[in-house]
CSV table of C-alpha atoms and ligand atoms in Angstrom, one decimal:
chain,number,residue,atom,x,y,z
A,120,MET,CA,12.8,-17.0,-28.2
A,121,SER,CA,14.1,-18.2,-25.1
A,122,ARG,CA,14.4,-15.2,-22.4
A,123,SER,CA,15.0,-14.9,-18.5
A,124,ALA,CA,15.3,-12.9,-16.2
A,125,HIS,CA,16.6,-15.2,-13.6
A,126,PRO,CA,18.7,-18.2,-16.2
A,127,ALA,CA,20.4,-20.7,-14.1
A,128,GLY,CA,23.8,-20.8,-13.1
A,129,PRO,CA,26.4,-18.9,-11.2
A,130,ARG,CA,25.5,-15.2,-11.5
A,131,HIS,CA,26.4,-12.7,-9.5
A,132,ALA,CA,23.8,-11.5,-6.9
A,133,ASP,CA,20.5,-14.1,-5.6
A,134,VAL,CA,18.6,-12.0,-8.4
A,135,LEU,CA,19.9,-11.0,-12.3
A,136,PRO,CA,19.1,-7.8,-13.3
A,137,GLU,CA,16.4,-7.8,-16.4
A,138,GLY,CA,18.2,-8.8,-19.8
A,139,HIS,CA,17.6,-10.2,-22.7
A,140,TYR,CA,20.1,-13.9,-21.7
A,141,SER,CA,18.4,-16.8,-22.1
A,142,ALA,CA,21.5,-19.7,-19.3
A,143,PRO,CA,24.7,-19.7,-20.2
A,144,PRO,CA,25.4,-22.1,-23.2
A,145,ALA,CA,26.7,-25.4,-22.0
A,146,ASP,CA,30.0,-24.9,-24.0
A,147,LEU,CA,32.0,-20.9,-24.3
A,148,ASN,CA,34.3,-21.9,-26.3
A,149,ALA,CA,31.7,-23.7,-28.6
A,150,LEU,CA,31.7,-21.1,-32.1
A,151,ASP,CA,27.4,-22.2,-32.9
A,152,PRO,CA,28.0,-22.2,-36.9
A,153,LYS,CA,24.4,-20.6,-37.8
A,154,VAL,CA,26.4,-17.2,-36.3
A,155,TRP,CA,30.0,-17.7,-38.0
A,156,SER,CA,31.0,-17.2,-40.9
A,157,ARG,CA,31.8,-20.8,-42.9
A,158,THR,CA,35.1,-20.6,-42.5
A,159,VAL,CA,36.0,-20.1,-38.9
A,160,GLU,CA,36.9,-23.0,-36.7
A,161,ARG,CA,39.5,-23.2,-33.2
A,162,ASP,CA,42.8,-24.3,-34.1
A,163,GLU,CA,44.7,-27.2,-32.0
A,164,ARG,CA,45.8,-25.0,-29.8
A,165,GLY,CA,42.4,-23.3,-29.4
A,166,THR,CA,42.3,-20.0,-31.2
A,167,VAL,CA,40.0,-19.0,-33.6
A,168,THR,CA,40.6,-19.1,-37.4
A,169,VAL,CA,38.8,-18.0,-40.2
A,170,GLY,CA,40.4,-19.0,-43.9
A,171,GLY,CA,43.3,-20.6,-42.2
A,172,ILE,CA,45.1,-17.4,-40.1
A,173,ALA,CA,44.9,-16.9,-36.6
A,174,VAL,CA,43.1,-14.8,-34.7
A,175,THR,CA,46.0,-13.6,-33.0
A,176,ASP,CA,48.3,-13.3,-36.9
A,177,LEU,CA,45.7,-11.1,-37.6
A,178,ALA,CA,45.0,-8.9,-35.1
A,179,GLU,CA,49.2,-8.6,-35.0
A,180,GLU,CA,49.6,-7.1,-38.6
A,181,PHE,CA,46.4,-5.2,-39.8
A,182,GLY,CA,46.1,-3.7,-35.5
A,183,THR,CA,42.0,-3.8,-33.6
A,184,PRO,CA,39.5,-3.0,-34.0
A,185,ALA,CA,39.1,-4.5,-37.6
A,186,TYR,CA,36.7,-6.6,-39.1
A,187,PHE,CA,37.2,-9.8,-41.2
A,188,LEU,CA,35.8,-11.4,-44.3
A,189,ASP,CA,35.3,-15.3,-45.1
A,190,GLU,CA,35.1,-14.6,-49.2
A,191,ALA,CA,34.6,-18.1,-50.0
A,192,ASP,CA,31.4,-18.1,-48.0
A,193,PHE,CA,30.7,-14.4,-49.7
A,194,ARG,CA,31.0,-15.9,-53.4
A,195,ALA,CA,29.3,-19.5,-52.0
A,196,ARG,CA,26.4,-17.1,-50.4
A,197,CYS,CA,25.6,-15.1,-54.2
A,198,ARG,CA,26.7,-19.0,-56.2
A,199,ALA,CA,22.7,-20.5,-53.5
A,200,TRP,CA,21.2,-17.4,-54.0
A,201,ALA,CA,22.2,-17.5,-58.2
A,202,ASP,CA,20.8,-20.9,-58.1
A,203,ALA,CA,18.5,-21.2,-55.8
A,204,PHE,CA,16.7,-18.8,-58.2
A,205,GLY,CA,18.1,-19.4,-61.7
A,206,PRO,CA,17.7,-18.5,-64.7
A,207,ASP,CA,14.2,-16.9,-64.9
A,208,ALA,CA,14.9,-14.0,-62.0
A,209,ASP,CA,17.1,-12.1,-60.9
A,210,VAL,CA,19.5,-11.9,-57.7
A,211,PHE,CA,20.3,-7.1,-57.0
A,212,TYR,CA,23.6,-7.7,-54.4
A,213,ALA,CA,22.3,-4.7,-52.1
A,214,GLY,CA,25.2,-2.6,-51.8
A,215,LYS,CA,24.4,0.0,-48.7
A,216,ALA,CA,25.1,-3.1,-46.7
A,217,PHE,CA,28.7,-3.0,-47.2
A,218,LEU,CA,30.2,-2.1,-50.3
A,219,SER,CA,33.7,-1.8,-51.9
A,220,ARG,CA,35.0,-2.5,-55.0
A,221,ALA,CA,36.4,-6.3,-54.3
A,222,VAL,CA,33.0,-6.1,-53.0
A,223,VAL,CA,31.3,-5.3,-56.4
A,224,ARG,CA,34.3,-7.4,-58.1
A,225,TRP,CA,33.0,-10.9,-57.0
A,226,LEU,CA,29.4,-9.8,-57.6
A,227,THR,CA,30.1,-9.6,-61.0
A,228,GLU,CA,32.2,-12.5,-61.1
A,229,GLU,CA,29.4,-14.8,-59.2
A,230,GLY,CA,26.5,-13.3,-61.7
A,231,LEU,CA,24.9,-11.4,-58.8
A,232,ASN,CA,22.8,-7.5,-59.8
A,233,LEU,CA,23.0,-4.6,-57.1
A,234,ASP,CA,21.1,-2.4,-55.3
A,235,VAL,CA,22.8,1.3,-55.4
A,236,CYS,CA,20.3,4.2,-53.3
A,237,SER,CA,23.3,7.0,-53.7
A,238,GLY,CA,26.0,8.9,-55.7
A,239,GLY,CA,28.4,7.3,-54.1
A,240,GLU,CA,27.8,4.0,-53.9
A,241,LEU,CA,26.7,4.0,-58.0
A,242,THR,CA,30.2,5.9,-57.9
A,243,THR,CA,32.1,3.1,-56.8
A,244,ALA,CA,30.2,0.2,-58.6
A,245,LEU,CA,31.4,1.3,-62.0
A,246,SER,CA,34.7,1.8,-60.6
A,247,ALA,CA,35.1,-1.2,-60.5
A,248,GLY,CA,33.6,-2.6,-63.2
A,249,MET,CA,29.7,-3.1,-62.6
A,250,PRO,CA,28.5,-3.4,-66.0
A,251,ALA,CA,25.5,-1.1,-65.1
A,252,GLU,CA,22.8,-2.7,-66.7
A,253,ARG,CA,22.9,-4.3,-63.7
A,254,ILE,CA,23.0,-2.0,-61.8
A,255,ALA,CA,19.4,-0.5,-59.9
A,256,PHE,CA,19.5,3.1,-58.7
A,257,HIS,CA,17.5,3.4,-55.5
A,258,GLY,CA,16.8,6.1,-53.1
A,259,ASN,CA,13.3,7.7,-52.3
A,260,ASN,CA,15.8,11.9,-52.4
A,261,LYS,CA,17.8,11.2,-55.2
A,262,SER,CA,19.1,14.8,-55.9
A,263,GLU,CA,18.7,15.6,-60.5
A,264,GLU,CA,22.6,15.3,-60.2
A,265,GLU,CA,22.4,11.4,-59.3
A,266,ILE,CA,19.7,10.7,-61.5
A,267,GLU,CA,21.5,12.4,-64.7
A,268,LYS,CA,24.7,10.2,-63.1
A,269,ALA,CA,22.5,7.5,-63.6
A,270,VAL,CA,21.1,7.9,-66.5
A,271,ARG,CA,24.1,8.9,-68.5
A,272,ALA,CA,25.7,5.8,-67.0
A,273,GLY,CA,22.6,3.6,-68.7
A,274,VAL,CA,21.9,1.9,-65.9
A,275,GLY,CA,19.4,-1.0,-65.3
A,276,ARG,CA,16.5,0.4,-64.0
A,277,ILE,CA,15.6,3.1,-61.3
A,278,VAL,CA,13.2,3.2,-59.0
A,279,LEU,CA,10.5,5.1,-58.7
A,280,ASP,CA,9.8,6.4,-55.3
A,281,SER,CA,7.3,9.2,-55.1
A,282,PHE,CA,5.4,11.2,-57.8
A,283,GLN,CA,7.6,14.0,-58.1
A,284,GLU,CA,10.8,12.2,-59.4
A,285,ILE,CA,8.2,10.1,-61.9
A,286,VAL,CA,8.4,13.9,-63.0
A,287,ARG,CA,12.1,14.4,-62.4
A,288,VAL,CA,13.9,11.1,-64.5
A,289,ALA,CA,11.6,11.7,-67.4
A,290,HIS,CA,12.8,14.7,-67.9
A,291,VAL,CA,16.1,13.6,-67.3
A,292,ALA,CA,16.1,11.1,-69.6
A,293,GLN,CA,14.0,13.0,-71.9
A,294,SER,CA,17.5,15.8,-72.0
A,295,LEU,CA,19.5,13.5,-72.7
A,296,GLY,CA,18.5,11.2,-75.7
A,297,ARG,CA,17.2,8.3,-73.3
A,298,ARG,CA,14.3,5.9,-72.9
A,299,GLN,CA,15.3,4.8,-69.4
A,300,ARG,CA,13.9,1.1,-67.8
A,301,VAL,CA,12.0,2.1,-64.0
A,302,GLN,CA,9.7,0.1,-61.8
A,303,ILE,CA,7.7,1.6,-59.6
A,304,ARG,CA,8.4,1.4,-55.5
A,305,VAL,CA,4.2,0.8,-53.9
A,306,THR,CA,3.8,0.4,-50.0
A,307,VAL,CA,1.9,-3.1,-49.8
A,308,GLY,CA,0.6,-1.9,-46.6
A,309,VAL,CA,2.8,-4.6,-45.2
A,310,GLU,CA,5.5,-3.8,-42.6
A,311,ALA,CA,7.7,-7.3,-41.1
A,312,HIS,CA,9.0,-7.7,-38.4
A,313,THR,CA,11.4,-9.9,-37.1
A,314,HIS,CA,9.3,-12.2,-35.9
A,315,GLU,CA,6.1,-11.8,-37.3
A,316,PHE,CA,4.4,-8.8,-39.9
A,317,ILE,CA,1.1,-6.4,-39.5
A,318,ALA,CA,-1.2,-5.5,-41.9
A,319,THR,CA,-1.8,-1.5,-42.0
A,320,ALA,CA,-4.5,0.1,-43.8
A,321,HIS,CA,-1.9,3.3,-44.5
A,322,GLU,CA,1.6,3.4,-44.5
A,323,ASP,CA,3.8,6.2,-42.0
A,324,GLN,CA,6.4,6.0,-43.5
A,325,LYS,CA,8.7,7.7,-46.6
A,326,PHE,CA,9.4,5.7,-48.6
A,327,GLY,CA,7.0,4.6,-52.3
A,328,ILE,CA,3.8,5.1,-53.6
A,329,ALA,CA,0.9,3.8,-51.5
A,330,LEU,CA,-1.3,0.9,-53.1
A,331,ALA,CA,-4.1,2.5,-50.8
A,332,GLY,CA,-6.2,4.9,-52.5
A,333,GLY,CA,-4.9,4.2,-55.6
A,334,GLN,CA,-2.3,6.2,-55.8
A,335,ALA,CA,-0.5,3.6,-56.9
A,336,ALA,CA,-2.5,3.2,-60.0
A,337,GLU,CA,-2.6,6.6,-60.2
A,338,ALA,CA,1.6,6.7,-60.1
A,339,VAL,CA,1.7,4.1,-62.9
A,340,ARG,CA,-0.7,5.4,-65.1
A,341,ARG,CA,1.4,8.8,-65.3
A,342,ALA,CA,4.8,7.5,-66.4
A,343,LEU,CA,2.5,5.4,-68.8
A,344,LYS,CA,2.6,8.5,-70.4
A,345,LEU,CA,5.7,9.8,-70.7
A,346,ASP,CA,8.1,9.9,-72.7
A,347,GLY,CA,11.2,9.1,-71.5
A,348,LEU,CA,10.4,5.8,-68.5
A,349,GLU,CA,10.0,2.2,-70.2
A,350,LEU,CA,7.8,0.8,-67.4
A,351,VAL,CA,9.3,-2.5,-66.7
A,352,GLY,CA,7.4,-3.5,-63.6
A,353,ILE,CA,6.6,-2.9,-59.4
A,354,HIS,CA,8.3,-2.8,-56.6
A,355,SER,CA,7.8,-3.8,-53.0
A,356,HIS,CA,10.0,-4.1,-49.6
A,357,ILE,CA,8.2,-4.4,-46.9
A,358,GLY,CA,11.6,-4.3,-43.9
A,359,SER,CA,14.2,-5.6,-42.8
A,360,GLN,CA,15.1,-9.2,-40.5
A,361,ILE,CA,12.6,-11.3,-41.7
A,362,PHE,CA,12.3,-14.9,-40.1
A,363,ASP,CA,8.8,-15.2,-41.4
A,364,MET,CA,7.9,-15.5,-45.6
A,365,ALA,CA,3.6,-14.2,-44.4
A,366,GLY,CA,5.1,-10.5,-45.7
A,367,PHE,CA,6.1,-11.2,-48.7
A,368,GLU,CA,2.9,-12.9,-49.4
A,369,VAL,CA,0.6,-10.3,-48.2
A,370,SER,CA,3.0,-7.9,-50.5
A,371,ALA,CA,3.6,-10.6,-53.7
A,372,ARG,CA,-0.8,-10.7,-53.4
A,373,ARG,CA,-1.3,-6.9,-53.5
A,374,VAL,CA,2.0,-6.4,-56.2
A,375,VAL,CA,0.1,-8.9,-58.4
A,376,GLN,CA,-3.1,-7.7,-57.7
A,377,LEU,CA,-1.5,-3.8,-59.0
A,378,LEU,CA,-1.0,-5.4,-62.2
A,379,THR,CA,-4.4,-7.2,-63.0
A,380,GLU,CA,-5.9,-4.0,-62.2
A,381,VAL,CA,-2.5,-1.9,-64.7
A,382,ARG,CA,-3.8,-5.0,-67.9
A,383,ASP,CA,-7.5,-4.2,-67.3
A,384,GLU,CA,-7.2,-0.2,-67.9
A,385,HIS,CA,-4.1,-0.1,-69.9
A,386,GLY,CA,-3.6,-3.3,-72.0
A,387,VAL,CA,-0.1,-4.3,-70.7
A,388,GLU,CA,1.3,-6.8,-68.6
A,389,LEU,CA,4.2,-5.5,-66.8
A,390,PRO,CA,7.5,-8.0,-66.8
A,391,GLU,CA,8.8,-7.7,-63.6
A,392,ILE,CA,8.1,-7.4,-60.4
A,393,ASP,CA,10.7,-7.0,-57.5
A,394,LEU,CA,10.1,-8.3,-54.3
A,395,GLY,CA,13.4,-6.6,-52.0
A,396,GLY,CA,15.2,-7.9,-48.9
A,397,GLY,CA,15.2,-7.8,-46.2
A,398,LEU,CA,15.5,-11.3,-45.4
A,399,GLY,CA,17.0,-12.1,-41.2
A,400,ILE,CA,19.8,-14.1,-40.7
A,401,ALA,CA,20.6,-15.7,-38.0
A,402,TYR,CA,23.1,-13.1,-35.8
A,403,THR,CA,22.1,-15.2,-32.0
A,404,SER,CA,21.4,-18.9,-31.4
A,405,GLU,CA,18.4,-18.1,-31.1
A,406,ASP,CA,17.3,-16.9,-34.5
A,407,ASP,CA,16.8,-19.5,-37.6
A,408,PRO,CA,16.4,-18.0,-40.6
A,409,ARG,CA,15.2,-19.5,-44.0
A,410,GLU,CA,18.0,-20.9,-46.8
A,411,PRO,CA,18.1,-19.1,-50.7
A,412,HIS,CA,16.3,-21.8,-52.4
A,413,GLU,CA,13.5,-22.2,-49.5
A,414,ILE,CA,12.6,-18.5,-49.9
A,415,ALA,CA,13.4,-18.0,-54.0
A,416,LYS,CA,10.7,-21.4,-53.9
A,417,ALA,CA,7.9,-19.4,-51.1
A,418,LEU,CA,7.8,-15.9,-53.4
A,419,ASN,CA,8.1,-18.5,-57.3
A,420,GLU,CA,5.2,-20.4,-55.7
A,421,ILE,CA,3.4,-17.0,-54.5
A,422,VAL,CA,4.1,-15.1,-57.2
A,423,SER,CA,2.9,-17.7,-60.0
A,424,ARG,CA,0.0,-19.0,-57.9
A,425,GLU,CA,-1.8,-15.6,-58.2
A,426,CYS,CA,-0.4,-14.9,-62.2
A,427,GLU,CA,-2.2,-18.1,-62.3
A,428,ALA,CA,-5.3,-17.0,-61.0
A,429,ALA,CA,-5.9,-14.3,-62.7
A,430,GLY,CA,-4.7,-15.3,-66.0
A,431,LEU,CA,-1.4,-13.1,-65.4
A,432,ARG,CA,1.5,-14.4,-67.6
A,433,THR,CA,4.3,-15.1,-64.0
A,434,PRO,CA,7.1,-12.0,-64.4
A,435,ARG,CA,10.2,-12.2,-64.2
A,436,ILE,CA,11.2,-12.0,-60.2
A,437,SER,CA,13.7,-10.4,-59.1
A,438,VAL,CA,15.1,-9.9,-54.4
A,439,GLU,CA,17.5,-7.9,-53.3
A,440,PRO,CA,19.0,-9.4,-50.5
A,441,GLY,CA,22.0,-7.8,-48.5
A,442,ARG,CA,22.4,-8.3,-44.8
A,443,ALA,CA,22.0,-12.3,-46.0
A,444,ILE,CA,24.4,-12.2,-48.5
A,445,VAL,CA,27.5,-10.9,-46.8
A,446,GLY,CA,25.7,-10.3,-43.1
A,447,PRO,CA,27.1,-13.5,-41.3
A,448,THR,CA,30.6,-14.2,-43.8
A,449,ALA,CA,32.5,-11.5,-41.0
A,450,PHE,CA,33.7,-10.3,-38.7
A,451,THR,CA,34.6,-8.0,-36.2
A,452,LEU,CA,37.4,-8.7,-34.1
A,453,TYR,CA,38.9,-6.4,-30.8
A,454,ARG,CA,40.9,-6.1,-28.0
A,455,VAL,CA,40.0,-6.1,-24.7
A,456,GLY,CA,40.7,-2.8,-22.6
A,457,THR,CA,39.4,-2.4,-19.2
A,458,ILE,CA,36.8,-4.7,-17.6
A,459,LYS,CA,34.8,-3.4,-15.0
A,460,PRO,CA,32.5,-6.2,-12.3
A,461,LEU,CA,29.2,-4.4,-10.3
A,462,ASP,CA,28.6,-6.4,-8.1
A,463,GLY,CA,24.8,-7.7,-8.6
A,464,LEU,CA,24.6,-6.6,-11.7
A,465,ARG,CA,26.8,-7.1,-14.8
A,466,THR,CA,30.8,-6.8,-15.5
A,467,TYR,CA,31.1,-4.4,-18.0
A,468,VAL,CA,34.0,-5.9,-21.1
A,469,SER,CA,35.2,-1.6,-23.3
A,470,VAL,CA,36.9,-3.0,-25.7
A,471,ASP,CA,39.2,-0.7,-28.4
A,472,GLY,CA,35.9,-0.3,-30.7
A,473,GLY,CA,32.4,0.7,-29.7
A,474,MET,CA,29.3,2.7,-32.0
A,475,SER,CA,31.2,4.0,-34.3
A,476,ASP,CA,32.1,0.6,-35.4
A,477,ASN,CA,28.7,-0.8,-34.6
A,478,ILE,CA,26.2,1.7,-34.4
A,479,ARG,CA,23.1,-1.6,-34.3
A,480,THR,CA,22.9,-2.7,-30.9
A,481,ALA,CA,22.5,1.6,-29.4
A,482,LEU,CA,20.0,2.2,-33.3
A,483,TYR,CA,18.0,-0.9,-32.8
A,484,ASP,CA,18.7,-2.6,-29.7
A,485,ALA,CA,19.5,-5.4,-32.1
A,486,GLU,CA,21.2,-8.3,-30.0
A,487,TYR,CA,25.4,-10.0,-31.0
A,488,SER,CA,27.0,-12.9,-29.9
A,489,VAL,CA,30.4,-13.0,-28.8
A,490,ALA,CA,33.4,-15.1,-27.8
A,491,LEU,CA,37.1,-15.0,-26.8
A,492,VAL,CA,39.0,-16.0,-29.2
A,493,SER,CA,42.2,-15.9,-29.0
A,494,ARG,CA,42.5,-18.9,-26.4
A,495,THR,CA,40.0,-20.9,-24.8
A,496,SER,CA,38.8,-21.0,-21.4
A,497,ASP,CA,37.6,-23.4,-19.0
A,498,ALA,CA,36.1,-20.7,-16.4
A,499,GLU,CA,32.7,-19.9,-14.8
A,500,PRO,CA,30.7,-17.9,-17.4
A,501,MET,CA,30.4,-14.4,-16.5
A,502,LEU,CA,27.1,-12.5,-17.2
A,503,SER,CA,29.1,-9.4,-19.2
A,504,ARG,CA,28.2,-6.1,-21.7
A,505,VAL,CA,30.4,-5.7,-24.4
A,506,VAL,CA,30.9,-1.6,-24.0
A,507,GLY,CA,33.3,1.2,-26.1
A,508,LYS,CA,35.7,3.7,-25.7
A,509,HIS,CA,32.4,6.5,-26.9
A,510,CYS,CA,31.1,8.5,-24.9
A,511,GLU,CA,27.5,7.6,-24.4
A,512,SER,CA,26.4,5.1,-22.3
A,513,GLY,CA,24.7,3.4,-24.8
A,514,ASP,CA,27.6,2.1,-26.2
A,515,ILE,CA,27.5,-0.7,-26.6
A,516,VAL,CA,27.9,-3.1,-29.1
A,517,VAL,CA,26.9,-6.2,-26.8
A,518,ARG,CA,23.6,-5.6,-24.1
A,519,ASP,CA,23.8,-9.4,-23.4
A,520,ALA,CA,26.2,-12.7,-23.4
A,521,PHE,CA,28.4,-14.5,-21.4
A,522,LEU,CA,32.4,-14.6,-21.2
A,523,PRO,CA,34.5,-16.9,-18.7
A,524,SER,CA,35.2,-14.9,-16.0
A,525,ASP,CA,39.3,-15.3,-16.7
A,526,LEU,CA,38.4,-12.5,-19.2
A,527,ALA,CA,41.4,-10.2,-19.4
A,528,PRO,CA,43.1,-7.1,-20.4
A,529,GLY,CA,44.5,-8.1,-24.2
A,530,ASP,CA,42.2,-10.9,-24.8
A,531,LEU,CA,40.9,-10.6,-28.4
A,532,LEU,CA,37.1,-11.0,-28.5
A,533,ALA,CA,35.1,-11.8,-31.7
A,534,VAL,CA,31.4,-10.1,-32.6
A,535,PRO,CA,29.8,-12.2,-36.0
A,536,ALA,CA,27.5,-11.3,-38.7
A,537,THR,CA,28.6,-7.6,-39.0
A,538,GLY,CA,29.0,-7.8,-42.1
A,539,ALA,CA,25.8,-5.8,-42.8
A,540,TYR,CA,24.8,-2.4,-41.8
A,541,CYS,CA,28.4,-2.6,-38.9
A,542,ARG,CA,31.8,-1.0,-41.8
A,543,SER,CA,28.8,1.1,-44.1
A,544,MET,CA,27.4,2.6,-40.8
A,545,ALA,CA,30.1,3.1,-39.1
A,546,SER,CA,31.1,6.8,-38.4
A,547,ASN,CA,34.1,8.8,-37.2
A,548,TYR,CA,32.5,10.2,-33.7
A,549,ASN,CA,34.9,11.1,-30.6
A,550,HIS,CA,36.9,10.9,-34.3
A,551,ALA,CA,37.3,7.8,-34.4
A,552,LEU,CA,39.7,6.4,-37.1
A,553,ARG,CA,37.0,3.0,-39.0
A,554,PRO,CA,38.7,-0.6,-38.7
A,555,PRO,CA,40.0,-1.3,-41.6
A,556,VAL,CA,37.8,-4.6,-44.2
A,557,VAL,CA,40.3,-7.3,-44.6
A,558,ALA,CA,39.4,-10.0,-46.9
A,559,VAL,CA,40.2,-13.3,-46.1
A,560,ARG,CA,40.9,-16.6,-48.6
A,561,ASP,CA,42.7,-19.7,-48.2
A,562,GLY,CA,44.9,-18.6,-45.7
A,563,GLU,CA,46.2,-15.1,-47.6
A,564,ALA,CA,44.2,-12.2,-45.9
A,565,ARG,CA,44.6,-8.5,-47.7
A,566,VAL,CA,43.2,-5.2,-46.4
A,567,ILE,CA,40.2,-4.4,-48.6
A,568,VAL,CA,38.3,-1.3,-46.7
A,569,ARG,CA,42.2,0.4,-45.5
A,570,ARG,CA,41.5,1.6,-41.9
A,571,GLU,CA,41.1,5.2,-41.2
A,572,THR,CA,44.5,7.6,-40.3
A,573,GLU,CA,44.7,10.7,-38.5
A,574,GLU,CA,46.0,12.4,-41.8
A,575,ASP,CA,41.8,11.8,-42.6
A,576,LEU,CA,40.7,13.6,-40.2
A,577,LEU,CA,42.9,16.3,-40.6
A,578,ARG,CA,43.0,16.4,-44.6
A,579,LEU,CA,39.0,16.9,-44.4
A,580,ASP,CA,39.5,19.9,-41.5
A,581,VAL,CA,39.9,22.8,-43.3
A,582,GLY,CA,39.6,25.8,-41.3
B,824,LIG,C1,18.1,-1.9,-48.1
B,824,LIG,C2,17.0,-2.9,-48.2
B,824,LIG,C3,17.0,-4.0,-48.6
B,824,LIG,C4,18.1,-4.8,-48.6
B,824,LIG,O1,17.5,-4.7,-46.6
B,824,LIG,P1,18.6,-6.2,-46.3
B,824,LIG,O2,17.5,-6.7,-44.6
B,824,LIG,O3,20.3,-5.9,-46.5
B,824,LIG,O4,18.0,-8.0,-46.9
B,824,LIG,C5,16.4,-5.0,-50.3
B,824,LIG,N1,16.5,-3.8,-50.9
B,824,LIG,C6,15.6,-1.8,-51.1
B,824,LIG,C7,15.2,-1.6,-51.1
B,824,LIG,C8,16.1,-1.7,-49.3
B,824,LIG,O5,16.2,-0.6,-49.4
């Protein structure tokens, strides 16, 4: 990444403050297709449109802040993943990235499977008609009630996350007279980050059962003995927003090593491996994500090579992209309120949302892009920080961005690539009303998750 504390271009002072920014873009009105959803463009007046509808019309009809989801783009990404992996593999969409009943229907229609990790996500999936056998149930602390609900519904797999859960799920299944298909989630000692991965000797985190010290092999031993369980495979998820395939390579190699040990010890070849999700997307023009077909090719090659070397039949592979499907398909639309230039520093641009609709900047120091979308501007670029309206100085949406210096209250800003982990992590902090999600397709916009109202807030407050 090219970052500079002293970029060329217009300055508020001789020395610009430290920040995650490079030189201002050549054209502030340009929309980089890497970070905007497929149908986003500017019309002849310079207004940004999505699915053929101008953001000014969307703001008028649905208000701000609001998330606008490009349905054609979402469906195209589902198909790209399904096509890339083909009929001999399974793509599970990670519902925690963003889940609603409309999304479940799109997934069902496009042939994808679904990961859920709570009773609430499971209820949403089932209520919108996702066949239970296409659902995988995850989580490091599933309750007895959640396990029972999943087993009764007949979910395709439960991913076991601890020794206690092996017994718990077996017990529930047996008491219901079922044999539940399960995978065991292992931690392979690889932690992947955006641009690198770190192989650690031990895993200091809450998920999964360590391969190290023979723990995962012991988990397999126990699961194979229990009548309520049908152990079908091994699961490994190494992180999020990953661009480098090296972490997946190490992970696949170690999982296949475990499959080999299991065959040697028990004479059983487990038929499935799941390599998790975590594939990165472009939040800014500096990010270069892989296409699904490149990812599929790389993963298939690694797994078949390792299995061939071990004399194993190649297992059925599954992957679990969340962000890589929904992330790029939505933007958040905000209206500009207060503008506060701080001499020698930057201009603080306050919008009508903030950390209640996008916590990722505060939580992970995430980077985002932003653009003026209600009009074009030829004004000079101005180093800006887009902030929300909450009572926290860390309430930042976009830490460093260049916006035109004629920006004015009432203008509309859009932050792209907010489809994943924004609405799903939204909160009511300061009693904010969580924004709606509006699906846009072929000139039509419809609310798929409505805006919260003050009545919704008061309904929960029963004191
Ligand atoms: C979060 C998660 C995913 C999806 O991660 P993305 O970064 O959204 O692709 C997949 N699998 C598991 C087990 C997860 O916890």
